[in-house]
C-alpha cells in the first residue's frame, strides 16, 4: 500500500478583502490565469518528483477564492494528480466557493472538471450580518448557491461565522437551525476572531464593536453543539460538524498529522522525504511566487526537516482538536517520541481530574469542556 498524501492548492485572489480575514488573499484588477495556472502545475510537478509514488486521498482547492479560477486549471491539476500519483478510488476533491451569483453559474464547470465536494462560504443567513462581514453576497444568493451546489455535488459543506457583535444565543439558535435545514452532512461553524492586521482589528480597537466575552462565547458554543445534534451532526473537530462518514478527509489529514503537500502562494506542507519530515512553505506574495516558479520551477521559501520535538508538539496541537483524539501508537510512529515524553505530567493529571482530557493506553483526547479551552490547555500541557 502506497503512503497516503493530501494535496492543497492555493488560489490567492478574491473579489474583495473581507475585513475579518487574514488568509493569504489579494484583490487584483487583472489576473493572468494562464500564467498562474501554468505555475501551479509546474510547482506541483516539482514536488511530485521528490515525493515519489503516493496514494492521493484528497485534493483541496482553497483560498482566497478558488471558485474564481478558470475551471480548466482545476481540471488540469486533477489530471496531473492522476498522472503523477495514484488517486484513491474514493479520492475527495473539494473546492471552496463563494456564493455570489457569478460563481454559482460556474459550479457545473467545476463538477465537470472532477470536483466532487463543494465548500461554500455562506457565513450568515442575515443580510445585516453579511453587510457587517463585508461579504459580496446576500442571504438569498447564499441559499440559491446552496441549492445549486446540492443539485450538482455528491458532497457539500458550508462555513458560517457566529459569536458576532451583539448576537444573542437565542438569535444564533434560530439562524443556525435555519442553516441546518439547508445543510447536507458537513458544516464548519467558526466563532468570529479578531485577527492581527485586519481592518476588524482596527475597528475593534477603536471601540466600533465588541465581540462576545468568554462566557457568552462558551454559551454560544454549547448552543451550537445542541442545535447541530438535533440534525444528526456531531462535532468531530473544534469548529467542524459532520454526520458519521461525512467528515472532511482532507482536514482530517492535517489534524491526524498525515502528509500533505501545499502548492501555490503561501501554501505550507508537511511531507516525508528520505527519512525526514519536511516543513515546506512558499512565498506569500502572488507575483513574487509566480516569478520564482517561472525562474526555477518552485516558489519555496522554507524547506526544513522537523525535529522529533517539533513534530510531537505539532501533532499534539493538531490531534487534540479532534473529538477522536490522538492514537498513542500512531503518535510515536509519526513523531518519533511517545506522548508521555511530550506532555507535562502534572498538567495532564489535573486536566484528567477536571474532565478536560481523557487518557488511556490507546488514546489521548480532549473532552468537550477541554476542547472549549483548548488554547489555554495546550499552552500548559505541551512541553
Ligand atoms: C479560506 S476562508 C474562505 C473561503 C472563501 N473565500 C469564503 O470566503 O467563502 C475559510 C473560512 O474561514 C472562516 N474565517 C476566516 N476568517 C475568520 C475569522 N476572522 N473569524 C472566524 N472565521 C473566519 C470563514 O468562515 C471562511 O469561510
Ligand atoms: S473570507 Fe474568503 S472571500 Fe473573504 S477575503 Fe478571506 S478568502 Fe477572500
CSV table of C-alpha atoms and ligand atoms in Angstrom, one decimal:
chain,number,residue,atom,x,y,z
A,1,UNK,CA,0.0,0.0,0.0
A,2,UNK,CA,1.5,3.4,-1.0
A,3,UNK,CA,1.8,6.1,1.6
A,4,UNK,CA,-1.2,8.5,1.7
A,5,UNK,CA,-0.9,12.1,0.6
A,6,UNK,CA,-3.3,15.0,0.8
A,7,UNK,CA,-2.8,17.8,-1.8
A,8,UNK,CA,-3.6,21.5,-1.1
A,9,UNK,CA,-3.7,24.0,-3.9
A,10,UNK,CA,-3.9,27.7,-3.0
A,11,UNK,CA,-5.6,30.3,-5.2
A,12,UNK,CA,-4.7,33.7,-3.6
A,13,UNK,CA,-7.3,36.0,-5.2
A,14,UNK,CA,-10.6,37.4,-4.1
A,15,UNK,CA,-13.1,39.9,-5.5
A,16,UNK,CA,-12.7,42.0,-2.3
A,17,UNK,CA,-10.9,41.6,1.0
A,18,UNK,CA,-13.3,40.7,3.9
A,19,UNK,CA,-12.5,42.9,6.9
A,20,UNK,CA,-12.1,39.9,9.3
A,21,UNK,CA,-9.9,37.8,7.1
A,22,UNK,CA,-6.1,37.2,7.5
A,23,UNK,CA,-5.8,34.4,4.9
A,24,UNK,CA,-3.3,35.0,2.1
A,25,UNK,CA,-5.8,36.6,-0.2
A,26,UNK,CA,-5.4,39.5,-2.5
A,27,UNK,CA,-7.5,41.7,-4.7
A,28,UNK,CA,-6.2,42.4,-8.3
A,29,UNK,CA,-7.8,44.2,-11.2
A,30,UNK,CA,-6.4,41.7,-13.7
A,31,UNK,CA,-5.1,38.2,-13.1
A,32,UNK,CA,-3.2,36.3,-15.7
A,33,UNK,CA,-4.9,33.0,-15.1
A,34,UNK,CA,-2.8,31.2,-17.8
A,35,UNK,CA,0.4,32.1,-16.1
A,36,UNK,CA,-0.8,31.3,-12.6
A,37,UNK,CA,-2.3,28.0,-13.8
A,38,UNK,CA,0.9,27.0,-15.5
A,39,UNK,CA,2.9,27.9,-12.4
A,40,UNK,CA,0.7,25.9,-10.1
A,41,UNK,CA,1.2,22.9,-12.3
A,42,UNK,CA,4.9,23.4,-12.5
A,43,UNK,CA,5.3,23.6,-8.7
A,44,UNK,CA,3.1,20.6,-8.3
A,45,UNK,CA,5.3,18.6,-10.8
A,46,UNK,CA,8.4,19.7,-9.0
A,47,UNK,CA,7.1,18.4,-5.6
A,48,UNK,CA,5.9,15.2,-7.2
A,49,UNK,CA,9.4,14.4,-8.4
A,50,UNK,CA,10.8,14.3,-4.9
A,51,UNK,CA,7.7,12.7,-3.2
A,52,UNK,CA,7.8,9.6,-5.3
A,53,UNK,CA,4.8,7.2,-5.7
A,54,UNK,CA,1.9,8.1,-3.3
A,55,UNK,CA,-1.8,7.3,-2.9
A,56,UNK,CA,-3.7,10.6,-3.1
A,57,UNK,CA,-6.6,10.6,-0.6
A,58,UNK,CA,-7.7,14.2,-1.1
A,59,UNK,CA,-7.2,17.3,-3.2
A,60,UNK,CA,-8.4,20.6,-1.8
A,61,UNK,CA,-8.6,23.9,-3.8
A,62,UNK,CA,-8.6,26.6,-1.2
A,63,UNK,CA,-8.0,30.3,-1.0
A,64,UNK,CA,-8.6,33.1,-1.5
A,65,UNK,CA,-11.5,32.3,-3.7
A,66,UNK,CA,-10.8,29.3,-5.9
A,67,UNK,CA,-14.3,29.5,-7.5
A,68,UNK,CA,-12.8,32.4,-9.4
A,69,UNK,CA,-10.2,30.0,-11.1
A,70,UNK,CA,-10.6,29.1,-14.7
A,71,UNK,CA,-12.2,25.6,-14.3
A,72,UNK,CA,-9.8,24.3,-16.9
A,73,UNK,CA,-6.9,24.9,-14.5
A,74,UNK,CA,-8.8,22.8,-11.9
A,75,UNK,CA,-9.3,20.1,-14.5
A,76,UNK,CA,-5.6,20.2,-15.5
A,77,UNK,CA,-4.4,19.9,-11.9
A,78,UNK,CA,-6.7,17.0,-11.1
A,79,UNK,CA,-5.5,15.3,-14.3
A,80,UNK,CA,-1.9,15.9,-13.2
A,81,UNK,CA,-2.6,14.4,-9.8
A,82,UNK,CA,-3.8,11.2,-11.5
A,83,UNK,CA,-0.7,11.0,-13.7
A,84,UNK,CA,1.9,11.9,-11.1
A,85,UNK,CA,0.4,9.8,-8.3
A,86,UNK,CA,-2.2,7.1,-7.8
A,87,UNK,CA,-5.6,8.6,-7.0
A,88,UNK,CA,-7.5,6.6,-4.3
A,89,UNK,CA,-10.8,5.3,-5.6
A,90,UNK,CA,-12.8,7.5,-3.2
A,91,UNK,CA,-10.4,10.5,-3.5
A,92,UNK,CA,-12.1,13.5,-2.1
A,93,UNK,CA,-11.8,16.6,-4.3
A,94,UNK,CA,-13.0,19.8,-2.7
A,95,UNK,CA,-13.3,23.3,-4.0
A,96,UNK,CA,-14.1,26.4,-1.8
A,97,UNK,CA,-16.6,28.7,-3.4
A,98,UNK,CA,-18.2,32.0,-2.5
A,99,UNK,CA,-21.9,32.2,-3.0
A,100,UNK,CA,-22.1,35.2,-5.4
A,101,UNK,CA,-24.3,34.6,-8.5
A,102,UNK,CA,-21.3,34.8,-10.8
A,103,UNK,CA,-19.7,31.9,-9.0
A,104,UNK,CA,-22.9,29.8,-8.8
A,105,UNK,CA,-23.1,29.9,-12.5
A,106,UNK,CA,-19.7,28.3,-12.8
A,107,UNK,CA,-20.3,25.4,-10.4
A,108,UNK,CA,-21.3,22.9,-13.1
A,109,UNK,CA,-18.0,23.5,-14.8
A,110,UNK,CA,-16.1,22.6,-11.6
A,111,UNK,CA,-18.1,19.4,-11.3
A,112,UNK,CA,-17.1,18.5,-14.9
A,113,UNK,CA,-13.5,19.3,-14.0
A,114,UNK,CA,-13.7,16.5,-11.4
A,115,UNK,CA,-14.5,18.3,-8.2
A,116,UNK,CA,-16.8,16.0,-6.1
A,117,UNK,CA,-17.2,18.1,-2.9
A,118,UNK,CA,-18.1,21.8,-2.6
A,119,UNK,CA,-17.5,24.0,0.4
A,120,UNK,CA,-19.5,27.3,0.3
A,121,UNK,CA,-18.6,30.4,2.3
A,122,UNK,CA,-22.2,31.2,3.4
A,123,UNK,CA,-21.0,32.9,6.7
A,124,UNK,CA,-24.5,34.1,7.7
A,125,UNK,CA,-28.2,33.9,6.6
A,126,UNK,CA,-28.8,37.5,7.8
A,127,UNK,CA,-28.3,40.4,5.4
A,128,UNK,CA,-27.2,42.8,8.1
A,129,UNK,CA,-24.6,40.4,9.3
A,130,UNK,CA,-23.3,39.8,5.8
A,131,UNK,CA,-23.0,43.6,5.4
A,132,UNK,CA,-21.1,43.8,8.6
A,133,UNK,CA,-18.8,41.0,7.4
A,134,UNK,CA,-18.2,42.8,4.2
A,135,UNK,CA,-19.5,40.0,2.0
A,136,UNK,CA,-20.3,40.4,-1.7
A,137,UNK,CA,-23.4,38.3,-1.5
A,138,UNK,CA,-26.7,38.4,0.4
A,139,UNK,CA,-28.6,35.7,2.2
A,140,UNK,CA,-30.9,34.9,-0.8
A,141,UNK,CA,-27.8,34.4,-3.0
A,142,UNK,CA,-26.3,32.1,-0.4
A,143,UNK,CA,-29.5,30.0,-0.3
A,144,UNK,CA,-29.6,29.8,-4.1
A,145,UNK,CA,-25.9,28.8,-4.3
A,146,UNK,CA,-26.5,26.1,-1.7
A,147,UNK,CA,-29.4,24.7,-3.8
A,148,UNK,CA,-27.3,24.7,-7.0
A,149,UNK,CA,-24.4,23.1,-5.1
A,150,UNK,CA,-26.6,20.3,-3.6
A,151,UNK,CA,-28.0,19.5,-7.0
A,152,UNK,CA,-24.6,19.2,-8.6
A,153,UNK,CA,-22.2,17.7,-5.9
A,154,UNK,CA,-22.4,14.4,-4.1
A,155,UNK,CA,-21.0,16.1,-1.0
A,156,UNK,CA,-21.4,19.7,0.1
A,157,UNK,CA,-20.5,21.7,3.2
A,158,UNK,CA,-20.7,25.4,4.2
A,159,UNK,CA,-19.0,27.8,6.5
A,160,UNK,CA,-20.7,30.2,9.0
A,161,UNK,CA,-19.3,32.8,11.3
A,162,UNK,CA,-21.0,33.3,14.7
A,163,UNK,CA,-20.3,34.9,18.0
A,164,UNK,CA,-20.7,38.2,16.1
A,165,UNK,CA,-21.1,41.5,18.0
A,166,UNK,CA,-24.5,41.8,19.6
A,167,UNK,CA,-25.5,38.3,18.6
A,168,UNK,CA,-27.6,36.6,21.4
A,169,UNK,CA,-27.8,32.9,22.0
A,170,UNK,CA,-31.5,32.9,21.0
A,171,UNK,CA,-30.8,34.7,17.7
A,172,UNK,CA,-28.0,32.3,16.8
A,173,UNK,CA,-30.1,29.3,17.6
A,174,UNK,CA,-32.8,30.5,15.1
A,175,UNK,CA,-30.2,31.3,12.4
A,176,UNK,CA,-28.4,28.1,12.9
A,177,UNK,CA,-31.5,25.9,12.8
A,178,UNK,CA,-32.4,27.6,9.5
A,179,UNK,CA,-28.9,26.8,8.2
A,180,UNK,CA,-29.3,23.2,9.3
A,181,UNK,CA,-32.4,22.7,7.2
A,182,UNK,CA,-30.2,23.6,4.2
A,183,UNK,CA,-27.2,21.5,5.3
A,184,UNK,CA,-26.0,18.1,4.0
A,185,UNK,CA,-23.7,16.1,6.2
A,186,UNK,CA,-21.0,18.7,7.0
A,187,UNK,CA,-20.7,22.2,8.4
A,188,UNK,CA,-17.9,24.4,9.6
A,189,UNK,CA,-19.0,26.9,12.3
A,190,UNK,CA,-16.4,29.4,13.3
A,191,UNK,CA,-16.6,31.9,16.1
A,192,UNK,CA,-15.5,35.3,14.9
A,193,UNK,CA,-11.9,36.0,15.8
A,194,UNK,CA,-10.2,39.4,15.6
A,195,UNK,CA,-7.0,38.7,13.7
A,196,UNK,CA,-4.0,40.9,13.9
A,197,UNK,CA,-3.5,43.2,10.9
A,198,UNK,CA,-7.1,43.1,9.7
A,199,UNK,CA,-9.5,46.0,9.4
A,200,UNK,CA,-11.7,44.5,12.1
A,201,UNK,CA,-8.7,44.7,14.5
A,202,UNK,CA,-8.6,48.5,13.8
A,203,UNK,CA,-12.3,48.8,14.3
A,204,UNK,CA,-12.4,46.7,17.5
A,205,UNK,CA,-9.5,48.7,18.9
A,206,UNK,CA,-11.4,51.9,18.1
A,207,UNK,CA,-14.4,50.6,20.0
A,208,UNK,CA,-16.7,50.3,17.0
A,209,UNK,CA,-17.9,47.0,18.3
A,210,UNK,CA,-17.3,44.4,21.0
A,211,UNK,CA,-17.2,40.7,20.4
A,212,UNK,CA,-18.8,38.3,22.9
A,213,UNK,CA,-16.8,37.7,26.1
A,214,UNK,CA,-15.5,34.2,27.0
A,215,UNK,CA,-18.7,33.2,29.0
A,216,UNK,CA,-21.0,34.2,26.2
A,217,UNK,CA,-18.7,32.5,23.6
A,218,UNK,CA,-18.9,29.3,25.7
A,219,UNK,CA,-22.7,29.5,25.8
A,220,UNK,CA,-22.9,30.1,22.1
A,221,UNK,CA,-20.6,27.1,21.6
A,222,UNK,CA,-22.8,24.8,23.7
A,223,UNK,CA,-25.9,26.0,21.9
A,224,UNK,CA,-24.2,25.2,18.6
A,225,UNK,CA,-23.4,21.6,19.6
A,226,UNK,CA,-27.0,21.2,20.8
A,227,UNK,CA,-28.6,22.5,17.6
A,228,UNK,CA,-26.4,20.5,15.2
A,229,UNK,CA,-27.1,17.3,17.3
A,230,UNK,CA,-30.8,17.8,16.6
A,231,UNK,CA,-30.0,17.4,12.9
A,232,UNK,CA,-27.7,14.4,13.4
A,233,UNK,CA,-24.4,16.2,13.1
A,234,UNK,CA,-21.6,15.8,15.7
A,235,UNK,CA,-18.5,17.9,16.4
A,236,UNK,CA,-15.6,15.9,15.1
A,237,UNK,CA,-13.2,18.9,15.5
A,238,UNK,CA,-13.4,22.2,17.4
A,239,UNK,CA,-15.3,24.0,14.6
A,240,UNK,CA,-16.3,21.2,12.3
A,241,UNK,CA,-19.5,19.1,12.5
A,242,UNK,CA,-20.5,16.1,10.4
A,243,UNK,CA,-22.7,13.1,10.2
A,244,UNK,CA,-20.9,9.7,10.5
A,245,UNK,CA,-18.8,9.3,7.4
A,246,UNK,CA,-19.3,13.0,6.3
A,247,UNK,CA,-16.0,14.3,7.9
A,248,UNK,CA,-13.7,16.1,5.6
A,249,UNK,CA,-10.9,13.7,4.8
A,250,UNK,CA,-8.7,16.5,3.8
A,251,UNK,CA,-8.9,18.3,7.1
A,252,UNK,CA,-8.6,15.0,8.9
A,253,UNK,CA,-5.2,14.6,7.2
A,254,UNK,CA,-4.0,17.9,8.8
A,255,UNK,CA,-5.3,17.1,12.2
A,256,UNK,CA,-4.1,13.4,12.2
A,257,UNK,CA,-0.7,14.8,11.2
A,258,UNK,CA,-0.6,12.8,7.9
A,259,UNK,CA,1.4,14.0,4.9
A,260,UNK,CA,0.1,17.0,2.9
A,261,UNK,CA,1.7,18.9,0.2
A,262,UNK,CA,0.9,22.7,-0.3
A,263,UNK,CA,1.1,24.2,-3.7
A,264,UNK,CA,0.7,27.9,-4.5
A,265,UNK,CA,1.5,31.3,-2.9
A,266,UNK,CA,1.9,31.0,0.9
A,267,UNK,CA,0.9,27.3,1.0
A,268,UNK,CA,2.6,25.1,3.5
A,269,UNK,CA,3.1,21.4,3.7
A,270,UNK,CA,4.4,18.5,5.8
A,271,UNK,CA,5.9,15.8,3.7
A,272,UNK,CA,8.1,12.8,4.4
A,273,UNK,CA,11.1,12.8,2.1
A,274,UNK,CA,14.1,10.5,2.5
A,275,UNK,CA,13.5,9.8,6.2
A,276,UNK,CA,12.8,13.4,7.1
A,277,UNK,CA,9.6,15.2,7.7
A,278,UNK,CA,9.9,18.5,5.9
A,279,UNK,CA,8.0,21.7,6.7
A,280,UNK,CA,7.6,23.5,3.4
A,281,UNK,CA,6.3,27.0,2.7
A,282,UNK,CA,6.0,29.1,-0.5
A,283,UNK,CA,6.5,32.8,-1.0
A,284,UNK,CA,3.3,34.6,0.1
A,285,UNK,CA,3.1,37.4,-2.4
A,286,UNK,CA,1.4,36.0,-5.6
A,287,UNK,CA,3.5,37.9,-8.1
A,288,UNK,CA,6.9,37.1,-6.4
A,289,UNK,CA,5.8,33.4,-6.1
A,290,UNK,CA,4.9,33.4,-9.8
A,291,UNK,CA,8.2,34.9,-10.8
A,292,UNK,CA,10.1,32.4,-8.6
A,293,UNK,CA,8.3,29.4,-10.1
A,294,UNK,CA,8.9,30.7,-13.7
A,295,UNK,CA,12.6,31.2,-12.9
A,296,UNK,CA,13.4,27.9,-11.0
A,297,UNK,CA,10.3,25.7,-11.0
A,298,UNK,CA,9.0,26.3,-7.5
A,299,UNK,CA,8.3,29.2,-5.1
A,300,UNK,CA,9.7,27.5,-1.9
A,301,UNK,CA,11.0,29.8,0.8
A,302,UNK,CA,11.2,27.2,3.6
A,303,UNK,CA,12.1,23.5,3.4
A,304,UNK,CA,13.1,22.5,6.9
A,305,UNK,CA,13.4,19.0,8.4
A,306,UNK,CA,11.4,18.9,11.7
A,307,UNK,CA,13.0,17.6,14.9
A,308,UNK,CA,11.0,14.9,16.8
A,309,UNK,CA,10.3,17.6,19.5
A,310,UNK,CA,8.7,19.9,17.0
A,311,UNK,CA,6.8,17.0,15.3
A,312,UNK,CA,5.4,16.0,18.7
A,313,UNK,CA,4.3,19.5,19.6
A,314,UNK,CA,2.6,19.9,16.2
A,315,UNK,CA,0.9,16.5,16.4
A,316,UNK,CA,-0.4,17.4,19.9
A,317,UNK,CA,-1.7,20.8,18.8
A,318,UNK,CA,-3.5,19.2,15.8
A,319,UNK,CA,-4.7,16.0,17.3
A,320,UNK,CA,-6.3,17.4,20.4
A,321,UNK,CA,-8.6,19.4,18.2
A,322,UNK,CA,-10.2,16.2,17.1
A,323,UNK,CA,-13.0,14.5,19.0
A,324,UNK,CA,-11.4,11.1,18.3
A,325,UNK,CA,-8.2,12.5,19.9
A,326,UNK,CA,-4.7,11.1,19.3
A,327,UNK,CA,-3.8,7.5,18.8
A,328,UNK,CA,-0.9,6.8,21.2
A,329,UNK,CA,0.8,4.2,18.9
A,330,UNK,CA,0.3,6.3,15.8
A,331,UNK,CA,1.8,9.3,17.6
A,332,UNK,CA,5.1,7.6,18.2
A,333,UNK,CA,5.3,6.4,14.6
A,334,UNK,CA,4.7,9.9,13.2
A,335,UNK,CA,6.8,11.9,15.6
A,336,UNK,CA,9.5,9.6,17.0
A,337,UNK,CA,8.5,10.4,20.6
A,338,UNK,CA,6.0,9.0,23.0
A,339,UNK,CA,3.0,11.1,24.1
A,340,UNK,CA,4.4,10.8,27.7
A,341,UNK,CA,7.7,12.4,26.7
A,342,UNK,CA,5.8,15.2,25.0
A,343,UNK,CA,3.4,16.5,27.7
A,344,UNK,CA,3.7,17.8,31.3
A,345,UNK,CA,2.6,15.1,33.7
A,346,UNK,CA,1.2,17.4,36.4
A,347,UNK,CA,-0.9,19.3,33.9
A,348,UNK,CA,-2.1,16.0,32.4
A,349,UNK,CA,-3.2,14.7,35.9
A,350,UNK,CA,-5.0,18.0,36.7
A,351,UNK,CA,-6.7,18.1,33.3
A,352,UNK,CA,-7.9,14.5,33.6
A,353,UNK,CA,-9.3,15.2,37.0
A,354,UNK,CA,-11.1,18.3,35.7
A,355,UNK,CA,-12.6,16.2,32.9
A,356,UNK,CA,-10.8,18.3,30.3
A,357,UNK,CA,-8.8,15.3,29.0
A,358,UNK,CA,-9.1,11.6,28.7
A,359,UNK,CA,-6.0,9.4,28.7
A,360,UNK,CA,-6.0,5.7,28.1
A,361,UNK,CA,-3.2,3.3,26.8
A,362,UNK,CA,-4.8,3.7,23.4
A,363,UNK,CA,-5.8,7.3,23.1
A,364,UNK,CA,-5.3,10.9,24.4
A,365,UNK,CA,-8.3,13.1,23.7
A,366,UNK,CA,-9.8,16.4,24.8
A,367,UNK,CA,-13.3,16.1,26.2
A,368,UNK,CA,-15.9,18.8,25.3
A,369,UNK,CA,-15.1,21.0,28.2
A,370,UNK,CA,-11.4,20.8,27.3
A,371,UNK,CA,-11.9,21.5,23.6
A,372,UNK,CA,-13.7,24.7,24.6
A,373,UNK,CA,-10.5,25.8,26.5
A,374,UNK,CA,-8.1,24.2,24.1
A,375,UNK,CA,-5.6,27.1,23.6
A,376,UNK,CA,-5.0,27.6,27.3
A,377,UNK,CA,-4.9,23.8,27.9
A,378,UNK,CA,-2.3,23.2,25.2
A,379,UNK,CA,-0.1,26.1,26.4
A,380,UNK,CA,0.1,24.4,29.8
A,381,UNK,CA,0.3,20.8,28.5
A,382,UNK,CA,2.8,20.8,25.7
A,383,UNK,CA,6.4,20.7,26.9
B,1,LIG,C1,-10.3,30.4,3.4
B,1,LIG,S1,-11.6,31.1,4.2
B,1,LIG,C2,-12.8,31.3,3.0
B,1,LIG,C3,-13.2,30.7,1.8
B,1,LIG,C4,-14.0,31.6,0.8
B,1,LIG,N1,-13.0,32.5,0.2
B,1,LIG,C5,-15.1,32.4,1.5
B,1,LIG,O1,-14.8,33.5,2.0
B,1,LIG,O2,-16.2,31.9,1.5
B,1,LIG,C6,-12.3,29.8,5.2
B,1,LIG,C7,-13.3,30.2,6.2
B,1,LIG,O3,-12.7,30.7,7.4
B,1,LIG,C8,-13.6,31.4,8.1
B,1,LIG,N2,-12.9,32.6,8.6
B,1,LIG,C9,-12.0,33.4,8.1
B,1,LIG,N3,-11.5,34.4,8.9
B,1,LIG,C10,-12.2,34.2,10.0
B,1,LIG,C11,-12.3,35.0,11.3
B,1,LIG,N4,-11.5,36.0,11.5
B,1,LIG,N5,-13.1,34.5,12.2
B,1,LIG,C12,-13.9,33.4,12.0
B,1,LIG,N6,-13.9,32.7,10.9
B,1,LIG,C13,-13.1,33.1,9.9
B,1,LIG,C14,-14.7,31.8,7.2
B,1,LIG,O4,-15.9,31.1,7.6
B,1,LIG,C15,-14.3,31.3,5.9
B,1,LIG,O5,-15.3,30.8,5.1
B,2,LIG,S1,-13.0,35.3,3.7
B,2,LIG,FE1,-12.8,34.4,1.7
B,2,LIG,S2,-13.5,35.9,0.3
B,2,LIG,FE2,-13.2,37.0,2.2
B,2,LIG,S3,-11.1,37.8,1.9
B,2,LIG,FE3,-10.9,35.8,3.1
B,2,LIG,S4,-10.6,34.3,1.5
B,2,LIG,FE4,-11.3,36.2,0.4
